[in-house]
Amino acid sequence: MPKIHSIETLGALDGPGLRTVIFFQGCVMRCGYCHNADMFDFDGGKEMSAEEIAAFCARYKSYYGQTGGATLSGGEPLAQADFALEVLNALKAQGIHTALDTSGAVYAPKALAAADLVLLDIKHTDKDMFLRLTGQPIDNTLKTLSFLQKKGKPFWVRQVIVQGHNDTVEQVSALKALAEGAQKIQLLPFHSMGAHKWEKAGLTYPFKNAQPPSEKVMQQLRNAVLN
């Protein structure tokens, strides 16, 4: 049965406007800096139907305004691709704008096509560093990106900036070139606020000694994206 970890109301960081964020349980990646390690396991979470989720989101339509809506996140929503498609269609039936927040680790073109907006998290532009950071090859992420570009699907590209891994102007410039057609490129500084979730799950947090990139570095990288 499909599993949902939790639902957050009035989120402001998961797409345009105010949004209800549906966190899907389970992920195929193991990003060392992940702040949602409690969503790794596919056996966790609770069962909900697409109709239940859409009805819940519809309660908040008055807050969405012209730009807000609902975002499917996780975990990895496309690891439950058929269910994600059901949820997207149920939300659409309620007249709710949909965003799909994905790493692209699972290639699911039907769900990608059904979303109004895709937020594609590209962990790194170098395939070896990508594998080292996530435990998965970059191939499906690139297939996902190519699908969005060829279909003209509205999409944003996101990347968490981790000191010593992807915090160079060269890497961010490569990301900009790779992300041709993206409406927006968001660079997000690493933080360790999810470390306690690793510990609670009985896992060792690999980035416990890592520090967030400085504001000076983040500004340099954002300038490289803008220029």
PDB file of C-alpha atoms in Angstrom:
ATOM      1  CA  MET A   1       0.000   0.000   0.000  1.00  0.00           C
ATOM      2  CA  PRO A   2       1.149   3.598  -0.644  1.00  0.00           C
ATOM      3  CA  LYS A   3       2.794   5.252   2.337  1.00  0.00           C
ATOM      4  CA  ILE A   4       2.876   8.901   3.421  1.00  0.00           C
ATOM      5  CA  HIS A   5       5.243  10.074   6.134  1.00  0.00           C
ATOM      6  CA  SER A   6       3.493  13.347   6.985  1.00  0.00           C
ATOM      7  CA  ILE A   7       1.784  16.435   5.597  1.00  0.00           C
ATOM      8  CA  GLU A   8       2.927  19.979   6.356  1.00  0.00           C
ATOM      9  CA  THR A   9       0.578  22.919   5.917  1.00  0.00           C
ATOM     10  CA  LEU A  10       1.476  26.426   4.798  1.00  0.00           C
ATOM     11  CA  GLY A  11       4.993  25.590   3.637  1.00  0.00           C
ATOM     12  CA  ALA A  12       6.869  28.479   2.021  1.00  0.00           C
ATOM     13  CA  LEU A  13      10.066  26.731   0.823  1.00  0.00           C
ATOM     14  CA  ASP A  14       8.760  24.016  -1.489  1.00  0.00           C
ATOM     15  CA  GLY A  15       7.731  25.840  -4.630  1.00  0.00           C
ATOM     16  CA  PRO A  16       5.935  29.112  -5.346  1.00  0.00           C
ATOM     17  CA  GLY A  17       3.596  30.707  -2.810  1.00  0.00           C
ATOM     18  CA  LEU A  18       2.158  29.003   0.266  1.00  0.00           C
ATOM     19  CA  ARG A  19       1.870  25.245  -0.163  1.00  0.00           C
ATOM     20  CA  THR A  20       0.747  22.063   1.493  1.00  0.00           C
ATOM     21  CA  VAL A  21       3.677  19.638   1.371  1.00  0.00           C
ATOM     22  CA  ILE A  22       3.012  15.895   1.192  1.00  0.00           C
ATOM     23  CA  PHE A  23       6.049  13.906   2.313  1.00  0.00           C
ATOM     24  CA  PHE A  24       6.143  10.433   0.749  1.00  0.00           C
ATOM     25  CA  GLN A  25       7.721   7.635   2.768  1.00  0.00           C
ATOM     26  CA  GLY A  26      10.753   5.866   1.324  1.00  0.00           C
ATOM     27  CA  CYS A  27      13.792   6.866  -0.733  1.00  0.00           C
ATOM     28  CA  VAL A  28      16.218   5.027  -2.997  1.00  0.00           C
ATOM     29  CA  MET A  29      19.042   7.501  -2.372  1.00  0.00           C
ATOM     30  CA  ARG A  30      21.183   7.754   0.756  1.00  0.00           C
ATOM     31  CA  CYS A  31      22.480  11.312   0.620  1.00  0.00           C
ATOM     32  CA  GLY A  32      24.894  11.745   3.514  1.00  0.00           C
ATOM     33  CA  TYR A  33      23.541  15.185   4.414  1.00  0.00           C
ATOM     34  CA  CYS A  34      19.836  14.302   4.113  1.00  0.00           C
ATOM     35  CA  HIS A  35      17.663  16.032   6.713  1.00  0.00           C
ATOM     36  CA  ASN A  36      14.818  13.508   6.286  1.00  0.00           C
ATOM     37  CA  ALA A  37      16.520  10.234   7.215  1.00  0.00           C
ATOM     38  CA  ASP A  38      13.314   9.194   8.954  1.00  0.00           C
ATOM     39  CA  MET A  39      11.807   8.852   5.474  1.00  0.00           C
ATOM     40  CA  PHE A  40      14.419   6.419   4.103  1.00  0.00           C
ATOM     41  CA  ASP A  41      12.541   3.248   5.069  1.00  0.00           C
ATOM     42  CA  PHE A  42       9.656   2.197   2.820  1.00  0.00           C
ATOM     43  CA  ASP A  43       8.059   0.281   5.708  1.00  0.00           C
ATOM     44  CA  GLY A  44       7.410   3.419   7.741  1.00  0.00           C
ATOM     45  CA  GLY A  45       4.703   6.034   7.351  1.00  0.00           C
ATOM     46  CA  LYS A  46       0.943   5.660   7.169  1.00  0.00           C
ATOM     47  CA  GLU A  47      -1.471   4.614   4.487  1.00  0.00           C
ATOM     48  CA  MET A  48      -3.545   7.319   2.829  1.00  0.00           C
ATOM     49  CA  SER A  49      -5.533   7.392  -0.388  1.00  0.00           C
ATOM     50  CA  ALA A  50      -5.056   9.977  -3.101  1.00  0.00           C
ATOM     51  CA  GLU A  51      -8.597  11.214  -2.452  1.00  0.00           C
ATOM     52  CA  GLU A  52      -7.884  11.684   1.267  1.00  0.00           C
ATOM     53  CA  ILE A  53      -4.763  13.693   0.488  1.00  0.00           C
ATOM     54  CA  ALA A  54      -6.537  15.889  -2.072  1.00  0.00           C
ATOM     55  CA  ALA A  55      -9.444  16.529   0.316  1.00  0.00           C
ATOM     56  CA  PHE A  56      -6.986  17.538   3.041  1.00  0.00           C
ATOM     57  CA  CYS A  57      -5.160  19.947   0.701  1.00  0.00           C
ATOM     58  CA  ALA A  58      -8.447  21.425  -0.497  1.00  0.00           C
ATOM     59  CA  ARG A  59      -9.124  22.717   3.033  1.00  0.00           C
ATOM     60  CA  TYR A  60      -6.281  25.204   2.544  1.00  0.00           C
ATOM     61  CA  LYS A  61      -7.166  26.487  -0.927  1.00  0.00           C
ATOM     62  CA  SER A  62      -8.038  29.916   0.436  1.00  0.00           C
ATOM     63  CA  TYR A  63      -4.394  30.313   1.533  1.00  0.00           C
ATOM     64  CA  TYR A  64      -2.837  29.332  -1.786  1.00  0.00           C
ATOM     65  CA  GLY A  65      -3.814  32.479  -3.666  1.00  0.00           C
ATOM     66  CA  GLN A  66      -2.670  32.774  -7.279  1.00  0.00           C
ATOM     67  CA  THR A  67       0.701  31.078  -6.864  1.00  0.00           C
ATOM     68  CA  GLY A  68       0.453  28.461  -4.096  1.00  0.00           C
ATOM     69  CA  GLY A  69      -0.761  24.884  -4.094  1.00  0.00           C
ATOM     70  CA  ALA A  70       0.478  21.438  -3.069  1.00  0.00           C
ATOM     71  CA  THR A  71       3.942  19.883  -3.372  1.00  0.00           C
ATOM     72  CA  LEU A  72       4.793  16.184  -3.417  1.00  0.00           C
ATOM     73  CA  SER A  73       8.087  15.683  -1.583  1.00  0.00           C
ATOM     74  CA  GLY A  74       9.777  13.064   0.557  1.00  0.00           C
ATOM     75  CA  GLY A  75      11.582  10.781   0.754  1.00  0.00           C
ATOM     76  CA  GLU A  76      11.270  10.325  -2.962  1.00  0.00           C
ATOM     77  CA  PRO A  77       7.705  10.625  -4.310  1.00  0.00           C
ATOM     78  CA  LEU A  78       8.634   8.966  -7.613  1.00  0.00           C
ATOM     79  CA  ALA A  79       9.681   5.822  -5.748  1.00  0.00           C
ATOM     80  CA  GLN A  80       5.889   5.420  -5.486  1.00  0.00           C
ATOM     81  CA  ALA A  81       5.336   6.662  -9.020  1.00  0.00           C
ATOM     82  CA  ASP A  82       1.869   5.204  -9.653  1.00  0.00           C
ATOM     83  CA  PHE A  83       0.577   6.583  -6.374  1.00  0.00           C
ATOM     84  CA  ALA A  84       2.233   9.961  -7.022  1.00  0.00           C
ATOM     85  CA  LEU A  85       0.387  10.111 -10.339  1.00  0.00           C
ATOM     86  CA  GLU A  86      -2.910   9.335  -8.572  1.00  0.00           C
ATOM     87  CA  VAL A  87      -2.278  12.118  -6.053  1.00  0.00           C
ATOM     88  CA  LEU A  88      -1.369  14.626  -8.768  1.00  0.00           C
ATOM     89  CA  ASN A  89      -4.551  13.829 -10.684  1.00  0.00           C
ATOM     90  CA  ALA A  90      -6.678  14.009  -7.528  1.00  0.00           C
ATOM     91  CA  LEU A  91      -5.213  17.422  -6.693  1.00  0.00           C
ATOM     92  CA  LYS A  92      -5.798  18.597 -10.253  1.00  0.00           C
ATOM     93  CA  ALA A  93      -9.458  17.546  -9.923  1.00  0.00           C
ATOM     94  CA  GLN A  94      -9.653  19.884  -6.913  1.00  0.00           C
ATOM     95  CA  GLY A  95      -8.203  22.765  -8.948  1.00  0.00           C
ATOM     96  CA  ILE A  96      -4.965  22.817  -6.940  1.00  0.00           C
ATOM     97  CA  HIS A  97      -1.619  23.760  -8.496  1.00  0.00           C
ATOM     98  CA  THR A  98       0.863  20.885  -8.141  1.00  0.00           C
ATOM     99  CA  ALA A  99       4.626  20.751  -7.736  1.00  0.00           C
ATOM    100  CA  LEU A 100       6.733  17.604  -7.684  1.00  0.00           C
ATOM    101  CA  ASP A 101       9.944  17.774  -5.651  1.00  0.00           C
ATOM    102  CA  THR A 102      12.219  14.961  -6.850  1.00  0.00           C
ATOM    103  CA  SER A 103      15.843  13.923  -7.147  1.00  0.00           C
ATOM    104  CA  GLY A 104      15.012  12.217 -10.437  1.00  0.00           C
ATOM    105  CA  ALA A 105      16.518   8.986  -9.046  1.00  0.00           C
ATOM    106  CA  VAL A 106      13.437   7.148 -10.303  1.00  0.00           C
ATOM    107  CA  TYR A 107      12.492   7.963 -13.893  1.00  0.00           C
ATOM    108  CA  ALA A 108       8.697   8.281 -14.039  1.00  0.00           C
ATOM    109  CA  PRO A 109       7.617  10.292 -17.112  1.00  0.00           C
ATOM    110  CA  LYS A 110       3.851   9.954 -16.526  1.00  0.00           C
ATOM    111  CA  ALA A 111       4.079  11.578 -13.109  1.00  0.00           C
ATOM    112  CA  LEU A 112       6.497  14.228 -14.397  1.00  0.00           C
ATOM    113  CA  ALA A 113       4.050  15.100 -17.176  1.00  0.00           C
ATOM    114  CA  ALA A 114       1.132  15.351 -14.747  1.00  0.00           C
ATOM    115  CA  ALA A 115       2.781  17.890 -12.416  1.00  0.00           C
ATOM    116  CA  ASP A 116       2.349  21.613 -13.076  1.00  0.00           C
ATOM    117  CA  LEU A 117       5.908  22.278 -11.883  1.00  0.00           C
ATOM    118  CA  VAL A 118       8.880  20.013 -11.185  1.00  0.00           C
ATOM    119  CA  LEU A 119      11.547  20.877  -8.608  1.00  0.00           C
ATOM    120  CA  LEU A 120      14.551  18.784  -9.664  1.00  0.00           C
ATOM    121  CA  ASP A 121      17.283  18.372  -7.050  1.00  0.00           C
ATOM    122  CA  ILE A 122      20.556  17.696  -8.870  1.00  0.00           C
ATOM    123  CA  LYS A 123      23.056  16.716  -6.187  1.00  0.00           C
ATOM    124  CA  HIS A 124      26.200  17.223  -8.281  1.00  0.00           C
ATOM    125  CA  THR A 125      27.168  17.634 -11.932  1.00  0.00           C
ATOM    126  CA  ASP A 126      30.079  15.159 -11.805  1.00  0.00           C
ATOM    127  CA  LYS A 127      28.900  11.539 -12.053  1.00  0.00           C
ATOM    128  CA  ASP A 128      31.507  10.187  -9.643  1.00  0.00           C
ATOM    129  CA  MET A 129      30.783  12.831  -6.992  1.00  0.00           C
ATOM    130  CA  PHE A 130      27.067  12.302  -7.530  1.00  0.00           C
ATOM    131  CA  LEU A 131      27.458   8.592  -6.795  1.00  0.00           C
ATOM    132  CA  ARG A 132      29.627   9.299  -3.757  1.00  0.00           C
ATOM    133  CA  LEU A 133      27.097  11.757  -2.315  1.00  0.00           C
ATOM    134  CA  THR A 134      23.933   9.745  -2.995  1.00  0.00           C
ATOM    135  CA  GLY A 135      24.803   6.077  -3.409  1.00  0.00           C
ATOM    136  CA  GLN A 136      23.027   6.122  -6.777  1.00  0.00           C
ATOM    137  CA  PRO A 137      24.205   6.805 -10.349  1.00  0.00           C
ATOM    138  CA  ILE A 138      23.304  10.063 -12.035  1.00  0.00           C
ATOM    139  CA  ASP A 139      21.663   8.425 -15.086  1.00  0.00           C
ATOM    140  CA  ASN A 140      17.990   8.667 -14.081  1.00  0.00           C
ATOM    141  CA  THR A 141      18.408  12.237 -12.896  1.00  0.00           C
ATOM    142  CA  LEU A 142      19.785  13.182 -16.305  1.00  0.00           C
ATOM    143  CA  LYS A 143      16.950  11.294 -18.036  1.00  0.00           C
ATOM    144  CA  THR A 144      14.464  13.206 -15.897  1.00  0.00           C
ATOM    145  CA  LEU A 145      16.105  16.516 -16.767  1.00  0.00           C
ATOM    146  CA  SER A 146      16.142  15.661 -20.467  1.00  0.00           C
ATOM    147  CA  PHE A 147      12.431  14.778 -20.360  1.00  0.00           C
ATOM    148  CA  LEU A 148      11.571  18.118 -18.756  1.00  0.00           C
ATOM    149  CA  GLN A 149      13.629  20.030 -21.305  1.00  0.00           C
ATOM    150  CA  LYS A 150      12.264  18.206 -24.339  1.00  0.00           C
ATOM    151  CA  LYS A 151       8.637  18.464 -23.187  1.00  0.00           C
ATOM    152  CA  GLY A 152       8.913  22.120 -22.206  1.00  0.00           C
ATOM    153  CA  LYS A 153       7.700  21.275 -18.698  1.00  0.00           C
ATOM    154  CA  PRO A 154       8.102  24.149 -16.203  1.00  0.00           C
ATOM    155  CA  PHE A 155      10.898  23.187 -13.810  1.00  0.00           C
ATOM    156  CA  TRP A 156      13.283  24.553 -11.229  1.00  0.00           C
ATOM    157  CA  VAL A 157      16.692  23.085 -10.431  1.00  0.00           C
ATOM    158  CA  ARG A 158      17.895  22.897  -6.855  1.00  0.00           C
ATOM    159  CA  GLN A 159      21.206  21.940  -5.290  1.00  0.00           C
ATOM    160  CA  VAL A 160      22.334  21.733  -1.681  1.00  0.00           C
ATOM    161  CA  ILE A 161      25.811  23.247  -1.412  1.00  0.00           C
ATOM    162  CA  VAL A 162      28.121  21.125   0.744  1.00  0.00           C
ATOM    163  CA  GLN A 163      31.529  22.471   1.708  1.00  0.00           C
ATOM    164  CA  GLY A 164      34.339  20.558   0.007  1.00  0.00           C
ATOM    165  CA  HIS A 165      31.982  18.690  -2.325  1.00  0.00           C
ATOM    166  CA  ASN A 166      30.219  21.046  -4.720  1.00  0.00           C
ATOM    167  CA  ASP A 167      31.002  24.547  -3.436  1.00  0.00           C
ATOM    168  CA  THR A 168      32.992  25.801  -6.418  1.00  0.00           C
ATOM    169  CA  VAL A 169      32.162  28.305  -9.124  1.00  0.00           C
ATOM    170  CA  GLU A 170      33.172  25.689 -11.718  1.00  0.00           C
ATOM    171  CA  GLN A 171      30.670  23.143 -10.445  1.00  0.00           C
ATOM    172  CA  VAL A 172      27.851  25.684 -10.181  1.00  0.00           C
ATOM    173  CA  SER A 173      28.641  26.982 -13.669  1.00  0.00           C
ATOM    174  CA  ALA A 174      28.393  23.405 -14.946  1.00  0.00           C
ATOM    175  CA  LEU A 175      25.033  23.106 -13.166  1.00  0.00           C
ATOM    176  CA  LYS A 176      23.816  26.265 -14.891  1.00  0.00           C
ATOM    177  CA  ALA A 177      24.822  24.899 -18.296  1.00  0.00           C
ATOM    178  CA  LEU A 178      23.223  21.527 -17.556  1.00  0.00           C
ATOM    179  CA  ALA A 179      19.974  23.123 -16.359  1.00  0.00           C
ATOM    180  CA  GLU A 180      19.185  24.933 -19.611  1.00  0.00           C
ATOM    181  CA  GLY A 181      15.499  25.881 -19.683  1.00  0.00           C
ATOM    182  CA  ALA A 182      15.033  25.949 -15.912  1.00  0.00           C
ATOM    183  CA  GLN A 183      12.831  28.774 -14.666  1.00  0.00           C
ATOM    184  CA  LYS A 184      14.987  29.075 -11.572  1.00  0.00           C
ATOM    185  CA  ILE A 185      18.175  27.630 -10.067  1.00  0.00           C
ATOM    186  CA  GLN A 186      18.133  27.487  -6.273  1.00  0.00           C
ATOM    187  CA  LEU A 187      21.372  26.992  -4.330  1.00  0.00           C
ATOM    188  CA  LEU A 188      20.658  25.938  -0.755  1.00  0.00           C
ATOM    189  CA  PRO A 189      23.353  25.943   1.951  1.00  0.00           C
ATOM    190  CA  PHE A 190      23.972  22.649   3.767  1.00  0.00           C
ATOM    191  CA  HIS A 191      22.716  22.434   7.340  1.00  0.00           C
ATOM    192  CA  SER A 192      22.860  19.658   9.924  1.00  0.00           C
ATOM    193  CA  MET A 193      19.469  20.203  11.534  1.00  0.00           C
ATOM    194  CA  GLY A 194      18.367  16.701  10.530  1.00  0.00           C
ATOM    195  CA  ALA A 195      21.279  14.918  12.257  1.00  0.00           C
ATOM    196  CA  HIS A 196      19.081  13.828  15.168  1.00  0.00           C
ATOM    197  CA  LYS A 197      16.847  11.907  12.751  1.00  0.00           C
ATOM    198  CA  TRP A 198      19.799   9.754  11.727  1.00  0.00           C
ATOM    199  CA  GLU A 199      20.592   9.008  15.348  1.00  0.00           C
ATOM    200  CA  LYS A 200      16.963   8.192  16.125  1.00  0.00           C
ATOM    201  CA  ALA A 201      16.940   5.760  13.192  1.00  0.00           C
ATOM    202  CA  GLY A 202      20.099   4.090  14.524  1.00  0.00           C
ATOM    203  CA  LEU A 203      22.220   5.431  11.672  1.00  0.00           C
ATOM    204  CA  THR A 204      25.568   7.225  11.692  1.00  0.00           C
ATOM    205  CA  TYR A 205      25.329  10.764  10.346  1.00  0.00           C
ATOM    206  CA  PRO A 206      28.224  11.072   7.840  1.00  0.00           C
ATOM    207  CA  PHE A 207      28.356  14.880   7.869  1.00  0.00           C
ATOM    208  CA  LYS A 208      28.365  15.503  11.618  1.00  0.00           C
ATOM    209  CA  ASN A 209      31.630  17.481  11.396  1.00  0.00           C
ATOM    210  CA  ALA A 210      30.676  19.431   8.270  1.00  0.00           C
ATOM    211  CA  GLN A 211      30.094  23.171   8.428  1.00  0.00           C
ATOM    212  CA  PRO A 212      27.650  25.232   6.364  1.00  0.00           C
ATOM    213  CA  PRO A 213      29.267  27.195   3.525  1.00  0.00           C
ATOM    214  CA  SER A 214      29.911  30.812   4.398  1.00  0.00           C
ATOM    215  CA  GLU A 215      27.578  33.524   3.176  1.00  0.00           C
ATOM    216  CA  LYS A 216      30.469  34.902   1.120  1.00  0.00           C
ATOM    217  CA  VAL A 217      30.846  31.574  -0.709  1.00  0.00           C
ATOM    218  CA  MET A 218      27.109  31.242  -1.216  1.00  0.00           C
ATOM    219  CA  GLN A 219      26.964  34.716  -2.716  1.00  0.00           C
ATOM    220  CA  GLN A 220      29.838  33.927  -5.081  1.00  0.00           C
ATOM    221  CA  LEU A 221      28.064  30.782  -6.237  1.00  0.00           C
ATOM    222  CA  ARG A 222      24.728  32.558  -6.677  1.00  0.00           C
ATOM    223  CA  ASN A 223      26.474  35.262  -8.690  1.00  0.00           C
ATOM    224  CA  ALA A 224      27.890  32.543 -10.951  1.00  0.00           C
ATOM    225  CA  VAL A 225      24.356  31.313 -11.600  1.00  0.00           C
ATOM    226  CA  LEU A 226      23.054  34.819 -12.315  1.00  0.00           C
ATOM    227  CA  ASN A 227      25.896  35.932 -14.597  1.00  0.00           C
TER     228      ASN A 227
END
